[in-house]
């Protein structure tokens, strides 16, 4: 039994979210939902999550899981908004604790914040299994872009987060705290060891040279054609290419707000005594 997969594209951040459902039971998981955000006005925008909510309701699905592939640095997670409307357990890889440990001092986060992952409903270990209705799913730890990155294997689909991108775009950057290009190479080899007809579902597509959106690609195509790791590229060569490219990249526009929300499992920072919630900007730190 294979799941049904519906994608959702958030153009501003180039992010792909998914609803993955079991046609037998109508149980579903949402992967990497987005909360829109304007850094200029400080306004959040429920639009991207509303689209997913409408789809879930129209198809009468029951959300069992809200799955994060990692703590994203380019968009805010819509996980808590979705949970408040649809239920489901918010989960991420257990490497999130390392990400929280790194960023808690950067943002001077105080108790009750703790770098123990308790903000999430579940932390997945490597190779852990779970179900969506009658569909067996497995977690594959795929660090390198971040230390908490995981891939969710659901039927013939693999939700790879920011490890590999479409073959014409290569791979995800490895220069964030906890990032490691050699580790990413090894994680990608784990993906390449999956059956060749496995469908890798992207977390991002930036539509290079204006090509149309693509978000699914087989392991076979990636092994042959990926511009960073295809054609039998060695680890040393990959690390050289990846590291050189990372030196030319600027930080994502929403990195500071995103991290503060996403290490809280998508909760906004607690409101102050005037009932307003604030995002911090650490000066001369990142
Ligand atoms: Fe990312």
PDB file of C-alpha atoms in Angstrom, residues 55-151:
ATOM      1  CA  UNK A  55      -6.933  20.321   1.800  1.00  0.00           C
ATOM      2  CA  UNK A  56      -7.067  18.159   4.941  1.00  0.00           C
ATOM      3  CA  UNK A  57     -10.676  19.156   5.630  1.00  0.00           C
ATOM      4  CA  UNK A  58     -11.805  18.723   2.019  1.00  0.00           C
ATOM      5  CA  UNK A  59     -10.363  15.218   1.921  1.00  0.00           C
ATOM      6  CA  UNK A  60     -11.566  14.358   5.444  1.00  0.00           C
ATOM      7  CA  UNK A  61      -8.099  13.333   6.613  1.00  0.00           C
ATOM      8  CA  UNK A  62      -7.038  12.797  10.216  1.00  0.00           C
ATOM      9  CA  UNK A  63      -3.651  14.281  11.030  1.00  0.00           C
ATOM     10  CA  UNK A  64      -1.557  11.909  13.130  1.00  0.00           C
ATOM     11  CA  UNK A  65       1.838  13.566  12.665  1.00  0.00           C
ATOM     12  CA  UNK A  66       3.349  16.929  11.843  1.00  0.00           C
ATOM     13  CA  UNK A  67       6.869  16.047  10.776  1.00  0.00           C
ATOM     14  CA  UNK A  68       9.812  18.443  10.606  1.00  0.00           C
ATOM     15  CA  UNK A  69      12.837  17.306   8.621  1.00  0.00           C
ATOM     16  CA  UNK A  70      15.018  19.761  10.611  1.00  0.00           C
ATOM     17  CA  UNK A  71      15.008  23.166  12.286  1.00  0.00           C
ATOM     18  CA  UNK A  72      14.671  25.309   9.173  1.00  0.00           C
ATOM     19  CA  UNK A  73      16.641  28.528   8.875  1.00  0.00           C
ATOM     20  CA  UNK A  74      14.770  30.142   6.006  1.00  0.00           C
ATOM     21  CA  UNK A  75      11.112  30.021   7.056  1.00  0.00           C
ATOM     22  CA  UNK A  76       9.021  29.778  10.199  1.00  0.00           C
ATOM     23  CA  UNK A  77       7.355  26.449  10.906  1.00  0.00           C
ATOM     24  CA  UNK A  78       3.574  26.293  10.731  1.00  0.00           C
ATOM     25  CA  UNK A  79       3.564  23.185  12.966  1.00  0.00           C
ATOM     26  CA  UNK A  80       1.817  24.707  15.997  1.00  0.00           C
ATOM     27  CA  UNK A  81      -0.763  26.524  13.928  1.00  0.00           C
ATOM     28  CA  UNK A  82      -1.634  23.249  12.192  1.00  0.00           C
ATOM     29  CA  UNK A  83      -1.635  21.330  15.455  1.00  0.00           C
ATOM     30  CA  UNK A  84      -4.027  23.838  17.033  1.00  0.00           C
ATOM     31  CA  UNK A  85      -6.473  23.407  14.127  1.00  0.00           C
ATOM     32  CA  UNK A  86      -6.043  19.757  13.215  1.00  0.00           C
ATOM     33  CA  UNK A  87      -4.264  17.939  16.045  1.00  0.00           C
ATOM     34  CA  UNK A  88      -1.364  15.561  15.460  1.00  0.00           C
ATOM     35  CA  UNK A  89       1.992  15.102  17.146  1.00  0.00           C
ATOM     36  CA  UNK A  90       4.813  17.486  16.208  1.00  0.00           C
ATOM     37  CA  UNK A  91       8.014  15.516  15.712  1.00  0.00           C
ATOM     38  CA  UNK A  92      11.624  16.067  14.632  1.00  0.00           C
ATOM     39  CA  UNK A  93      14.925  14.187  14.837  1.00  0.00           C
ATOM     40  CA  UNK A  94      16.563  13.932  18.255  1.00  0.00           C
ATOM     41  CA  UNK A  95      19.525  15.955  16.948  1.00  0.00           C
ATOM     42  CA  UNK A  96      17.338  19.020  17.616  1.00  0.00           C
ATOM     43  CA  UNK A  97      18.782  19.084  21.147  1.00  0.00           C
ATOM     44  CA  UNK A  98      22.217  19.946  19.726  1.00  0.00           C
ATOM     45  CA  UNK A  99      20.721  22.744  17.634  1.00  0.00           C
ATOM     46  CA  UNK A 100      18.909  24.064  20.721  1.00  0.00           C
ATOM     47  CA  UNK A 101      22.110  23.838  22.785  1.00  0.00           C
ATOM     48  CA  UNK A 102      23.955  25.944  20.240  1.00  0.00           C
ATOM     49  CA  UNK A 103      21.284  28.622  19.838  1.00  0.00           C
ATOM     50  CA  UNK A 104      19.985  28.939  23.420  1.00  0.00           C
ATOM     51  CA  UNK A 105      22.975  31.117  24.485  1.00  0.00           C
ATOM     52  CA  UNK A 106      22.876  33.084  21.200  1.00  0.00           C
ATOM     53  CA  UNK A 107      19.320  34.211  22.009  1.00  0.00           C
ATOM     54  CA  UNK A 108      19.878  34.136  25.788  1.00  0.00           C
ATOM     55  CA  UNK A 109      16.950  31.760  26.193  1.00  0.00           C
ATOM     56  CA  UNK A 110      16.090  31.215  29.841  1.00  0.00           C
ATOM     57  CA  UNK A 111      14.028  28.547  31.628  1.00  0.00           C
ATOM     58  CA  UNK A 112      11.410  27.269  30.975  1.00  0.00           C
ATOM     59  CA  UNK A 113      13.307  26.931  27.684  1.00  0.00           C
ATOM     60  CA  UNK A 114      15.553  23.881  27.893  1.00  0.00           C
ATOM     61  CA  UNK A 115      17.702  22.312  25.189  1.00  0.00           C
ATOM     62  CA  UNK A 116      16.096  18.911  25.642  1.00  0.00           C
ATOM     63  CA  UNK A 117      13.580  18.812  22.803  1.00  0.00           C
ATOM     64  CA  UNK A 118      10.576  18.856  25.175  1.00  0.00           C
ATOM     65  CA  UNK A 119       8.914  21.526  23.011  1.00  0.00           C
ATOM     66  CA  UNK A 120       8.164  18.743  20.511  1.00  0.00           C
ATOM     67  CA  UNK A 121       5.706  15.899  21.080  1.00  0.00           C
ATOM     68  CA  UNK A 122       8.171  13.304  19.851  1.00  0.00           C
ATOM     69  CA  UNK A 123      11.875  13.076  19.003  1.00  0.00           C
ATOM     70  CA  UNK A 124      12.871  10.419  16.485  1.00  0.00           C
ATOM     71  CA  UNK A 125      16.052   8.392  16.776  1.00  0.00           C
ATOM     72  CA  UNK A 126      17.863   6.976  13.749  1.00  0.00           C
ATOM     73  CA  UNK A 127      16.015   3.996  12.198  1.00  0.00           C
ATOM     74  CA  UNK A 128      12.968   4.501  14.417  1.00  0.00           C
ATOM     75  CA  UNK A 129       9.708   3.305  12.867  1.00  0.00           C
ATOM     76  CA  UNK A 130       6.225   4.767  13.141  1.00  0.00           C
ATOM     77  CA  UNK A 131       2.924   4.477  11.279  1.00  0.00           C
ATOM     78  CA  UNK A 132       0.530   6.703   9.375  1.00  0.00           C
ATOM     79  CA  UNK A 133      -2.683   4.677   9.493  1.00  0.00           C
ATOM     80  CA  UNK A 134      -1.625   1.277   8.117  1.00  0.00           C
ATOM     81  CA  UNK A 135       1.520   2.562   6.429  1.00  0.00           C
ATOM     82  CA  UNK A 136       4.853   1.677   8.041  1.00  0.00           C
ATOM     83  CA  UNK A 137       7.329   4.542   8.052  1.00  0.00           C
ATOM     84  CA  UNK A 138      11.006   4.754   8.980  1.00  0.00           C
ATOM     85  CA  UNK A 139      13.301   7.567  10.020  1.00  0.00           C
ATOM     86  CA  UNK A 140      16.772   7.845   8.546  1.00  0.00           C
ATOM     87  CA  UNK A 141      19.200  10.187  10.245  1.00  0.00           C
ATOM     88  CA  UNK A 142      20.718  12.328   7.457  1.00  0.00           C
ATOM     89  CA  UNK A 143      22.832  15.044   9.142  1.00  0.00           C
ATOM     90  CA  UNK A 144      25.220  17.371   7.335  1.00  0.00           C
ATOM     91  CA  UNK A 145      23.099  20.420   6.433  1.00  0.00           C
ATOM     92  CA  UNK A 146      22.230  20.537  10.152  1.00  0.00           C
ATOM     93  CA  UNK A 147      22.867  18.089  12.971  1.00  0.00           C
ATOM     94  CA  UNK A 148      19.159  17.336  13.395  1.00  0.00           C
ATOM     95  CA  UNK A 149      18.345  16.547   9.750  1.00  0.00           C
ATOM     96  CA  UNK A 150      16.320  13.398   9.110  1.00  0.00           C
ATOM     97  CA  UNK A 151      14.659  11.740   6.128  1.00  0.00           C
TER      98      UNK A 151
END
